[in-house]
Amino acid sequence: MTVSAIEVAPDSVSSLLSEVMERSGQNLLACYQCRRCAGACSVGDETGFFTPDRLIRTILIGDRTAALNNELVWKCVSCYTCGIRCPNGIQTGRITETLKKMAKEAHIDSPYPKMVHFHDSFVQSGLRWGRVNETEFMASYELKNSLSLLKQMDFRSVADEISRQIKLALSMLKLRRMHFGFLSAKGRNEIKRLHKQFKNKH
Amino acid sequence: MELAYYPGCSLKQSSSLYDRQMRLVMERLGVTLKELDDWNCCGATSAGKTDDFLSIAMPARNLGIAAGSGQSELVIPCSACYSRTLVAKHYLEADREIKETINLGLSKKIVSDVKVLSILEVLLGLIESGELARQLVFKPKGLRPACYYGCMLTRFPFPVPVPDDVENPRGMERILEAMDLHPLEWNCKTSCCGASSAVTDPEVSYGLMAKIIRDALARGANCLVTTCPMCQMNLDAYQDEVCAKHGISERLPTYFITEIVGVAMGMGIKPLEIDRHFVDGTKLLEELERYESEQ
Ligand code: SF4
Ligand code: SF4
């Protein structure tokens, strides 16, 4: 993995920092770089340069580009281990969740689109029917994936992904762990209306 | 005793065995589960990652239904649903404005505080009252379980008061010990299995699961026990692939806590649907049963 150089951008410090602090509810200024979080991070082996403490540092010095698009933002599994270990109670998991949303708003494409597709498909399914229908949600997820892979002409990955999912689906069928009934909640419109209202206001 | 019950989407689909076990076990222990009427998806961790408002509003509707149910306690066996509901509760209590906005749109409003319980809290209560001890008929003493909590039972993004130790929870161990079993001490009980990254980023989650399985095996475990349908699905459905990738030759049946409690109360493997695991969980239990009856 290439090490991204962190740039110091004093002009953007306050806007980036205050936005992340407000939206994540985390006091990044309390971080004294002890790196306890780095030792705790579940995906620490996978994120290269970006450990939680360094992500915080990146935000503190105002490097918006690096903060919104790095391995930790995309790979964080929200296990919240860093946060319970942090002597200052800083939940980097909340920070990465916030940065994911900010990246989306800034139209930054994740290099790992599958995760974005997964969570989007899940919430859409839950919102549409009031309950998540696993087969519909997984089909929507796979469709989104395949489309973006096909756009990149990556036919090999499409084939690999589909054969992996079919294998899983077949064993699920055998164990009667695949569900074909249809789930919904009658009151789902209450949530849809509230959501719309909220989005219009903000 | 009556409890409001939120099964959630997994327990109605790929983990319907957990729903069934929950009902059978609770009925035997004299607890009547009142499923929330017309409950909706809690949004799981996906809403937390994509839409802060939905991550509160979705569980909030269920809390409103619970408040109107006449029950004072709500049990949520799925760790993810349990966690997201507690987090939403935390937000609603901390932010009056959002609570009022959401309440305005709900037909069943959050008018009272319903206590949210994990399945472990319910079982521990039944141990204290002596009810569980009265129902035990069989001790699968050869079971060497490693209790696996994962992330969502004890770790929250906010200081949510939880009834167990964050670094070294022992609720599950206390339940198994009350059944005269000997759970192992091990290092990975609150490690992360990777959750949805088993689907989206297998390399990461297979690495995390390999660590968990390796540590359990190194301590001499012959099974894992969990409460979370997501952890159970990951460690069960992907175990073969994880082990093949990471050079592990043994396999560990991954039980729901309800399966061990159910078996110890003499409920059969079939009615409990333990034959629906990817890594076979029936042989070990049958062997133990045979062994015990020969003693
Ligand atoms: S553990 Fe907390 S204080 Fe220490 S480096 Fe990490 S975020 Fe900063
Ligand atoms: S919440 Fe994210 S950053 Fe924190 S330990 Fe878990 S994976 Fe690492």
Coordinates of C-alpha atoms and ligand atoms in Angstrom, one line a residue:
Chain A
M1 CA 0.0 0.0 0.0
T2 CA 1.3 3.4 -0.8
V3 CA 1.7 5.8 2.1
S4 CA -0.3 8.9 1.6
A5 CA 1.5 12.0 2.6
I6 CA -0.6 14.0 5.0
E7 CA -0.8 17.6 3.9
V8 CA -1.1 20.5 6.4
A9 CA -3.9 22.8 5.3
P10 CA -4.4 25.3 8.0
D11 CA -7.2 27.2 6.2
S12 CA -9.5 24.2 6.1
V13 CA -8.8 23.1 9.6
S14 CA -11.7 24.6 11.4
S15 CA -14.4 23.7 8.8
L16 CA -13.3 20.1 8.5
L17 CA -12.7 19.6 12.2
S18 CA -15.8 21.3 13.3
E19 CA -18.0 19.4 10.8
V20 CA -16.6 16.0 11.9
M21 CA -16.8 16.9 15.6
E22 CA -20.4 18.0 15.3
R23 CA -21.6 15.1 13.1
S24 CA -19.8 12.4 14.9
G25 CA -20.3 13.7 18.4
Q26 CA -16.6 13.0 19.2
N27 CA -14.2 15.4 20.8
L28 CA -11.2 15.0 18.5
L29 CA -9.3 17.7 20.3
A30 CA -9.0 15.5 23.4
C31 CA -6.8 13.0 21.5
Y32 CA -3.2 13.0 22.8
Q33 CA -2.0 10.5 20.3
C34 CA -1.3 7.7 22.7
R35 CA -2.2 5.1 20.0
R36 CA -4.0 2.8 22.3
C37 CA -6.7 2.8 19.6
A38 CA -4.2 1.7 17.0
G39 CA -3.3 -1.4 19.0
A40 CA -6.9 -2.3 19.4
C41 CA -8.2 -1.8 15.9
S42 CA -9.8 -4.9 14.4
V43 CA -8.7 -4.1 10.9
G44 CA -5.3 -2.7 11.8
D45 CA -3.6 -5.3 9.6
E46 CA -5.5 -4.1 6.6
T47 CA -5.4 -0.3 6.7
G48 CA -1.7 0.4 6.1
F49 CA -0.8 3.9 7.2
F50 CA -4.2 4.9 8.5
T51 CA -4.7 3.9 12.1
P52 CA -7.4 5.6 14.2
D53 CA -4.9 8.1 15.8
R54 CA -3.6 9.0 12.4
L55 CA -7.0 9.5 11.0
I56 CA -7.7 11.9 13.8
R57 CA -4.5 13.7 13.2
T58 CA -5.3 14.0 9.5
I59 CA -8.6 15.7 10.5
L60 CA -6.9 17.9 13.0
I61 CA -4.4 19.3 10.4
G62 CA -7.2 19.7 8.0
D63 CA -6.4 17.4 5.1
R64 CA -9.9 16.9 3.8
T65 CA -8.9 14.8 0.8
A66 CA -7.0 12.3 2.8
A67 CA -9.6 12.2 5.6
L68 CA -12.5 11.4 3.3
N69 CA -10.8 8.7 1.3
N70 CA -8.5 6.3 3.0
E71 CA -8.3 2.6 3.9
L72 CA -9.6 3.1 7.5
V73 CA -12.7 5.0 6.5
W74 CA -13.6 2.3 4.1
K75 CA -12.5 -0.8 6.0
C76 CA -13.6 0.1 9.6
V77 CA -16.1 -2.5 10.7
S78 CA -17.6 -0.3 13.5
C79 CA -16.6 -2.8 16.2
Y80 CA -16.0 0.2 18.6
T81 CA -13.0 -1.5 20.2
C82 CA -10.8 1.6 19.7
G83 CA -13.5 3.7 21.5
I84 CA -13.7 1.6 24.7
R85 CA -9.9 1.5 24.9
C86 CA -9.4 5.2 24.3
P87 CA -8.6 7.0 27.6
N88 CA -10.4 10.0 26.3
G89 CA -13.5 8.1 25.1
I90 CA -13.1 9.0 21.5
Q91 CA -15.0 6.6 19.2
T92 CA -13.2 6.5 15.9
G93 CA -15.9 4.2 14.6
R94 CA -18.3 7.1 14.8
I95 CA -15.7 9.3 13.0
T96 CA -15.4 6.8 10.1
E97 CA -19.1 6.5 9.9
T98 CA -19.4 10.2 9.6
L99 CA -16.6 10.4 7.0
K100 CA -18.3 7.7 4.9
K101 CA -21.4 10.0 4.8
M102 CA -19.3 13.0 4.0
A103 CA -17.5 11.2 1.2
K104 CA -20.8 10.2 -0.3
E105 CA -22.0 13.8 -0.1
A106 CA -18.8 14.9 -1.8
H107 CA -19.4 12.3 -4.6
I108 CA -16.2 10.5 -3.8
D109 CA -16.4 6.9 -5.0
S110 CA -15.2 4.3 -2.6
P111 CA -12.5 2.0 -3.9
Y112 CA -14.5 -0.7 -2.1
P113 CA -17.9 -0.1 -3.6
K114 CA -19.2 -3.4 -2.3
M115 CA -19.5 -2.1 1.2
V116 CA -21.4 0.9 0.1
H117 CA -23.7 -1.2 -2.0
F118 CA -24.3 -3.6 0.9
H119 CA -25.4 -1.0 3.4
D120 CA -27.4 1.0 0.8
S121 CA -29.2 -2.1 -0.3
F122 CA -29.9 -3.1 3.3
V123 CA -31.4 0.2 4.3
Q124 CA -33.4 0.5 1.1
S125 CA -34.9 -2.9 1.7
G126 CA -35.7 -2.2 5.3
L127 CA -37.2 1.2 4.4
R128 CA -39.2 0.0 1.4
W129 CA -40.9 -2.9 3.1
G130 CA -40.5 -2.1 6.8
R131 CA -38.6 -5.3 7.1
V132 CA -35.5 -6.6 5.3
N133 CA -36.2 -9.4 2.9
E134 CA -32.9 -11.2 2.7
T135 CA -33.2 -12.6 -0.7
E136 CA -34.4 -9.3 -2.2
F137 CA -31.7 -7.4 -0.4
M138 CA -28.9 -9.7 -1.5
A139 CA -30.2 -9.7 -5.1
S140 CA -30.2 -5.9 -5.1
Y141 CA -26.7 -5.9 -3.6
E142 CA -25.4 -8.3 -6.2
L143 CA -27.0 -6.4 -9.0
K144 CA -25.4 -3.1 -7.8
N145 CA -22.0 -4.9 -7.6
S146 CA -22.2 -6.6 -10.9
L147 CA -23.2 -3.3 -12.6
S148 CA -20.3 -1.4 -11.3
L149 CA -17.9 -4.3 -12.1
L150 CA -19.3 -4.6 -15.6
K151 CA -18.7 -0.9 -16.0
Q152 CA -15.1 -1.6 -15.3
M153 CA -15.2 -4.6 -17.7
D154 CA -14.2 -6.8 -14.8
F155 CA -16.0 -9.9 -15.9
R156 CA -13.8 -12.3 -13.9
S157 CA -14.8 -10.7 -10.6
V158 CA -18.5 -10.8 -11.6
A159 CA -18.2 -14.5 -12.3
D160 CA -16.3 -15.2 -9.1
E161 CA -18.7 -13.2 -6.9
I162 CA -21.7 -14.9 -8.5
S163 CA -20.3 -18.4 -8.1
R164 CA -19.5 -17.7 -4.4
Q165 CA -23.0 -16.5 -3.8
I166 CA -24.6 -19.4 -5.6
K167 CA -22.5 -21.9 -3.5
L168 CA -23.7 -20.2 -0.3
A169 CA -27.3 -20.0 -1.5
L170 CA -27.3 -23.8 -2.3
S171 CA -26.1 -24.8 1.1
M172 CA -28.6 -22.4 2.7
L173 CA -31.3 -24.0 0.7
K174 CA -30.3 -27.4 1.9
L175 CA -30.3 -26.3 5.5
R176 CA -33.7 -24.5 5.0
R177 CA -32.0 -21.2 5.9
M178 CA -33.1 -19.5 2.8
H179 CA -36.5 -17.8 3.2
F180 CA -39.0 -17.4 0.4
G181 CA -41.9 -15.8 2.3
F182 CA -42.3 -12.1 2.1
L183 CA -41.9 -9.9 5.2
S184 CA -43.3 -6.4 5.6
A185 CA -44.5 -4.0 8.3
K186 CA -47.8 -2.3 7.7
G187 CA -46.7 0.9 9.4
R188 CA -43.6 1.4 7.2
N189 CA -45.1 4.6 5.8
E190 CA -44.7 6.3 9.2
I191 CA -41.0 5.9 8.9
K192 CA -40.9 6.9 5.2
R193 CA -42.9 10.0 6.0
L194 CA -40.6 11.0 8.9
H195 CA -37.6 10.4 6.8
K196 CA -38.8 12.6 4.0
Q197 CA -39.8 15.3 6.4
F198 CA -36.4 15.2 8.0
K199 CA -34.5 15.3 4.6
N200 CA -36.6 18.2 3.4
K201 CA -35.7 20.2 6.5
H202 CA -31.9 19.4 6.4
Chain B
M1 CA -43.9 -14.0 33.4
E2 CA -44.6 -12.1 30.2
L3 CA -42.1 -10.2 28.1
A4 CA -42.5 -8.1 25.0
Y5 CA -40.5 -9.8 22.2
Y6 CA -38.7 -8.3 19.2
P7 CA -37.4 -11.0 16.9
G8 CA -36.1 -8.8 14.0
C9 CA -35.6 -9.8 10.4
S10 CA -32.8 -12.5 10.7
L11 CA -34.9 -14.5 13.2
K12 CA -37.7 -14.6 10.7
Q13 CA -35.5 -15.7 7.8
S14 CA -32.0 -17.3 7.7
S15 CA -31.9 -17.7 11.5
S16 CA -35.5 -18.8 12.0
L17 CA -34.1 -21.7 14.1
Y18 CA -33.1 -19.1 16.7
D19 CA -36.7 -17.7 16.9
R20 CA -38.0 -21.2 17.3
Q21 CA -35.5 -22.1 20.0
M22 CA -36.2 -18.9 21.8
R23 CA -39.9 -19.6 21.9
L24 CA -39.5 -23.3 23.0
V25 CA -36.9 -22.5 25.6
M26 CA -38.9 -19.5 27.1
E27 CA -42.1 -21.5 27.1
R28 CA -40.5 -24.3 29.0
L29 CA -39.1 -21.7 31.5
G30 CA -42.6 -20.2 32.0
V31 CA -42.0 -17.0 30.1
T32 CA -44.7 -15.9 27.6
L33 CA -43.2 -14.0 24.7
K34 CA -45.5 -11.3 23.3
E35 CA -44.2 -10.4 19.8
L36 CA -44.4 -6.7 19.1
D37 CA -47.3 -6.1 16.8
D38 CA -46.2 -5.0 13.3
W39 CA -42.6 -4.3 14.3
N40 CA -40.2 -3.0 11.7
C41 CA -36.5 -3.5 10.8
C42 CA -34.1 -1.8 13.3
G43 CA -31.9 -0.6 10.4
A44 CA -29.0 -2.7 11.8
T45 CA -25.5 -1.4 11.5
S46 CA -26.2 -0.3 7.9
A47 CA -28.5 2.6 8.9
G48 CA -25.8 3.7 11.4
K49 CA -23.3 3.8 8.6
T50 CA -25.5 5.5 6.0
D51 CA -28.3 7.6 7.7
D52 CA -28.2 8.9 11.2
F53 CA -31.9 9.8 11.2
L54 CA -33.1 6.4 10.1
S55 CA -30.9 4.7 12.6
I56 CA -32.9 6.4 15.3
A57 CA -36.3 6.5 13.7
M58 CA -36.5 2.8 12.8
P59 CA -35.9 1.5 16.3
A60 CA -38.0 4.4 17.7
R61 CA -41.2 3.1 16.0
N62 CA -40.6 -0.3 17.7
L63 CA -40.0 1.4 21.1
G64 CA -43.4 3.2 20.5
I65 CA -45.1 -0.1 19.9
A66 CA -43.4 -1.6 22.9
A67 CA -44.6 1.3 25.1
G68 CA -48.1 0.7 24.0
S69 CA -48.0 -3.0 24.6
G70 CA -48.5 -2.9 28.3
Q71 CA -45.2 -4.7 28.9
S72 CA -42.5 -3.1 30.9
E73 CA -39.6 -5.2 29.5
L74 CA -38.6 -6.0 25.9
V75 CA -36.3 -8.9 25.1
I76 CA -34.2 -8.7 21.9
P77 CA -32.2 -11.9 21.3
C78 CA -30.4 -10.6 18.2
S79 CA -27.3 -8.7 19.3
A80 CA -27.4 -6.2 16.4
C81 CA -31.1 -5.4 17.0
Y82 CA -30.4 -5.2 20.8
S83 CA -27.5 -2.8 20.2
R84 CA -29.3 -0.5 17.7
T85 CA -32.4 -0.3 19.8
L86 CA -30.3 0.7 22.9
V87 CA -28.4 3.3 20.9
A88 CA -31.6 4.8 19.5
K89 CA -33.0 4.9 23.0
H90 CA -29.8 6.8 24.1
Y91 CA -30.3 9.3 21.4
L92 CA -34.0 9.8 22.0
E93 CA -33.3 10.4 25.7
A94 CA -30.5 12.8 25.0
D95 CA -32.3 14.9 22.4
R96 CA -35.8 15.9 23.3
E97 CA -36.3 17.7 19.9
I98 CA -35.7 14.6 17.9
K99 CA -37.9 12.5 20.1
E100 CA -40.8 15.0 19.7
T101 CA -40.3 15.1 15.9
I102 CA -40.4 11.3 15.7
N103 CA -43.2 10.9 18.2
L104 CA -45.4 13.3 16.0
G105 CA -45.1 10.9 13.1
L106 CA -45.7 7.7 15.0
S107 CA -49.1 6.2 15.5
K108 CA -47.9 4.4 18.6
K109 CA -45.9 7.0 20.5
I110 CA -43.0 6.5 22.9
V111 CA -45.0 7.4 26.0
S112 CA -43.2 5.3 28.5
D113 CA -39.8 3.7 29.1
V114 CA -39.6 0.1 28.3
K115 CA -36.5 -1.7 29.5
V116 CA -34.6 -3.4 26.7
L117 CA -33.1 -6.8 27.7
S118 CA -30.6 -9.1 26.1
I119 CA -31.3 -12.8 26.0
L120 CA -28.5 -13.2 28.6
E121 CA -30.2 -10.9 31.1
V122 CA -33.4 -12.9 30.7
L123 CA -31.7 -16.3 31.2
L124 CA -29.7 -14.9 34.2
G125 CA -32.9 -13.8 35.8
L126 CA -34.3 -17.3 35.4
I127 CA -31.2 -18.7 37.0
E128 CA -31.7 -16.4 40.0
S129 CA -35.3 -17.4 40.4
G130 CA -34.3 -21.1 40.3
E131 CA -36.5 -21.8 37.3
L132 CA -33.7 -23.0 35.1
A133 CA -32.3 -25.3 37.7
R134 CA -35.8 -26.9 38.0
Q135 CA -35.9 -27.7 34.3
L136 CA -32.5 -29.2 33.8
V137 CA -32.4 -32.9 33.0
F138 CA -29.2 -33.4 31.1
K139 CA -25.7 -32.1 31.6
P140 CA -23.6 -32.3 28.5
K141 CA -20.5 -32.3 30.7
G142 CA -18.1 -33.1 27.8
L143 CA -18.9 -29.8 26.2
R144 CA -16.0 -27.4 26.2
P145 CA -17.6 -24.2 25.0
A146 CA -15.8 -21.0 24.2
C147 CA -18.4 -18.2 24.7
Y148 CA -18.3 -15.7 21.9
Y149 CA -19.9 -12.3 22.5
G150 CA -18.7 -10.4 19.4
C151 CA -19.0 -6.7 19.3
M152 CA -22.6 -5.7 19.8
L153 CA -23.6 -7.1 23.2
T154 CA -21.2 -5.0 25.2
R155 CA -19.6 -2.3 23.0
F156 CA -21.5 0.7 22.0
P157 CA -20.6 4.0 20.3
F158 CA -21.9 5.8 23.3
P159 CA -21.6 5.3 27.1
V160 CA -24.7 3.0 27.2
P161 CA -25.0 1.3 30.5
V162 CA -24.6 -2.5 29.9
P163 CA -25.1 -5.2 32.5
D164 CA -21.8 -6.9 31.9
D165 CA -18.0 -6.2 31.8
V166 CA -17.0 -4.5 28.5
E167 CA -13.6 -6.2 28.2
N168 CA -14.4 -9.5 29.9
P169 CA -18.1 -10.2 29.8
R170 CA -19.2 -13.3 31.8
G171 CA -23.0 -13.5 31.3
M172 CA -22.9 -16.4 29.0
E173 CA -20.3 -18.2 31.2
R174 CA -22.5 -17.7 34.2
I175 CA -25.4 -19.3 32.5
L176 CA -23.4 -22.3 31.4
E177 CA -21.8 -22.7 34.8
A178 CA -25.2 -22.7 36.4
M179 CA -25.9 -25.7 34.2
D180 CA -22.7 -27.3 35.6
L181 CA -20.8 -26.9 32.3
H182 CA -17.3 -25.6 32.1
P183 CA -16.8 -22.8 29.6
L184 CA -13.2 -21.9 28.8
E185 CA -11.4 -18.7 29.4
W186 CA -10.1 -17.4 26.2
N187 CA -8.8 -14.4 24.4
C188 CA -11.3 -13.6 21.7
K189 CA -14.7 -13.5 23.3
T190 CA -15.3 -9.9 22.3
S191 CA -13.3 -9.9 19.0
C192 CA -15.0 -8.8 15.9
C193 CA -16.0 -11.5 13.3
G194 CA -16.1 -8.9 10.5
A195 CA -19.9 -8.7 10.4
S196 CA -21.0 -7.7 6.9
S197 CA -17.5 -7.7 5.6
A198 CA -17.8 -11.5 5.3
V199 CA -19.9 -10.6 2.2
T200 CA -18.2 -7.4 1.1
D201 CA -14.6 -8.0 2.0
P202 CA -14.0 -11.7 2.8
E203 CA -10.2 -11.3 3.1
V204 CA -10.6 -9.0 6.2
S205 CA -13.4 -11.0 7.8
Y206 CA -11.8 -14.4 7.1
G207 CA -8.7 -13.2 8.9
L208 CA -10.7 -12.0 11.9
M209 CA -12.6 -15.3 12.1
A210 CA -9.4 -17.4 11.7
K211 CA -8.0 -15.6 14.8
I212 CA -11.2 -16.4 16.8
I213 CA -11.3 -20.1 15.7
R214 CA -7.6 -20.6 16.3
D215 CA -7.7 -19.2 19.8
A216 CA -10.7 -21.3 20.7
L217 CA -9.1 -24.4 19.4
A218 CA -5.8 -23.7 21.1
R219 CA -7.7 -23.6 24.5
G220 CA -9.2 -26.9 23.8
A221 CA -12.7 -25.8 22.9
N222 CA -15.0 -28.2 21.1
C223 CA -17.6 -25.6 20.2
L224 CA -18.5 -21.9 20.2
V225 CA -21.6 -20.5 21.8
T226 CA -23.1 -17.2 20.8
T227 CA -26.2 -15.0 21.0
C228 CA -25.8 -13.1 17.7
P229 CA -27.4 -14.4 14.5
M230 CA -24.9 -12.5 12.4
C231 CA -21.8 -13.9 14.3
Q232 CA -23.4 -17.4 14.2
M233 CA -24.1 -17.1 10.4
N234 CA -20.5 -15.9 9.7
L235 CA -18.7 -18.4 11.9
D236 CA -20.9 -21.2 10.7
A237 CA -21.5 -20.6 6.9
Y238 CA -18.0 -19.4 6.2
Q239 CA -16.0 -21.6 8.6
D240 CA -15.0 -24.2 5.9
E241 CA -13.6 -21.4 3.7
V242 CA -12.0 -19.6 6.6
C243 CA -10.3 -22.7 7.8
A244 CA -9.2 -23.8 4.3
K245 CA -7.7 -20.4 3.6
H246 CA -5.9 -20.3 7.0
G247 CA -4.7 -23.9 7.3
I248 CA -7.0 -25.0 10.1
S249 CA -8.1 -28.6 10.0
E250 CA -10.5 -28.8 12.9
R251 CA -14.1 -27.5 12.8
L252 CA -16.1 -25.9 15.7
P253 CA -19.9 -26.2 15.8
T254 CA -21.3 -22.7 16.5
Y255 CA -24.3 -23.0 18.8
F256 CA -26.8 -20.4 19.9
I257 CA -27.1 -20.2 23.7
T258 CA -30.7 -21.4 23.3
E259 CA -29.5 -24.7 21.8
I260 CA -27.3 -25.5 24.8
V261 CA -30.0 -24.5 27.3
G262 CA -32.6 -26.3 25.2
V263 CA -30.6 -29.5 25.1
A264 CA -29.9 -29.4 28.8
M265 CA -33.6 -29.1 29.4
G266 CA -34.1 -32.4 27.5
M267 CA -35.5 -30.8 24.3
G268 CA -34.4 -32.8 21.2
I269 CA -32.0 -31.8 18.5
K270 CA -34.8 -32.0 15.9
P271 CA -37.4 -29.8 17.6
L272 CA -34.6 -27.3 18.3
E273 CA -33.6 -27.5 14.6
I274 CA -29.9 -27.9 15.5
D275 CA -29.6 -29.9 12.3
R276 CA -29.7 -26.6 10.4
H277 CA -26.1 -25.7 10.9
F278 CA -23.5 -25.5 8.2
V279 CA -20.8 -27.0 10.4
D280 CA -22.6 -30.0 11.9
G281 CA -23.7 -29.4 15.5
T282 CA -25.7 -32.6 16.0
K283 CA -22.9 -35.2 16.2
L284 CA -21.1 -33.7 19.2
L285 CA -24.4 -33.4 21.2
E286 CA -25.5 -36.9 20.3
E287 CA -22.1 -38.3 21.4
L288 CA -22.4 -36.4 24.7
E289 CA -25.9 -37.7 25.2
R290 CA -24.8 -41.2 24.6
Y291 CA -21.8 -40.8 26.9
E292 CA -24.0 -39.4 29.7
S293 CA -26.6 -42.2 29.5
E294 CA -23.8 -44.8 29.7
Q295 CA -22.5 -43.4 32.9
Ligands
SF4_1 S1 -6.6 6.0 22.1 FE1 -7.8 8.0 22.0 S2 -6.3 9.5 22.8 FE2 -5.1 7.7 22.3 S3 -4.5 8.1 20.1 FE3 -6.4 6.9 20.0 S4 -8.0 8.5 19.9 FE4 -6.1 9.5 20.6
SF4_2 S1 -14.4 0.8 15.2 FE1 -13.2 0.9 13.3 S2 -11.4 2.0 13.8 FE2 -12.3 1.4 15.7 S3 -11.3 -0.6 16.2 FE3 -13.1 -1.1 15.2 S4 -12.5 -1.3 13.0 FE4 -10.8 -0.1 14.1

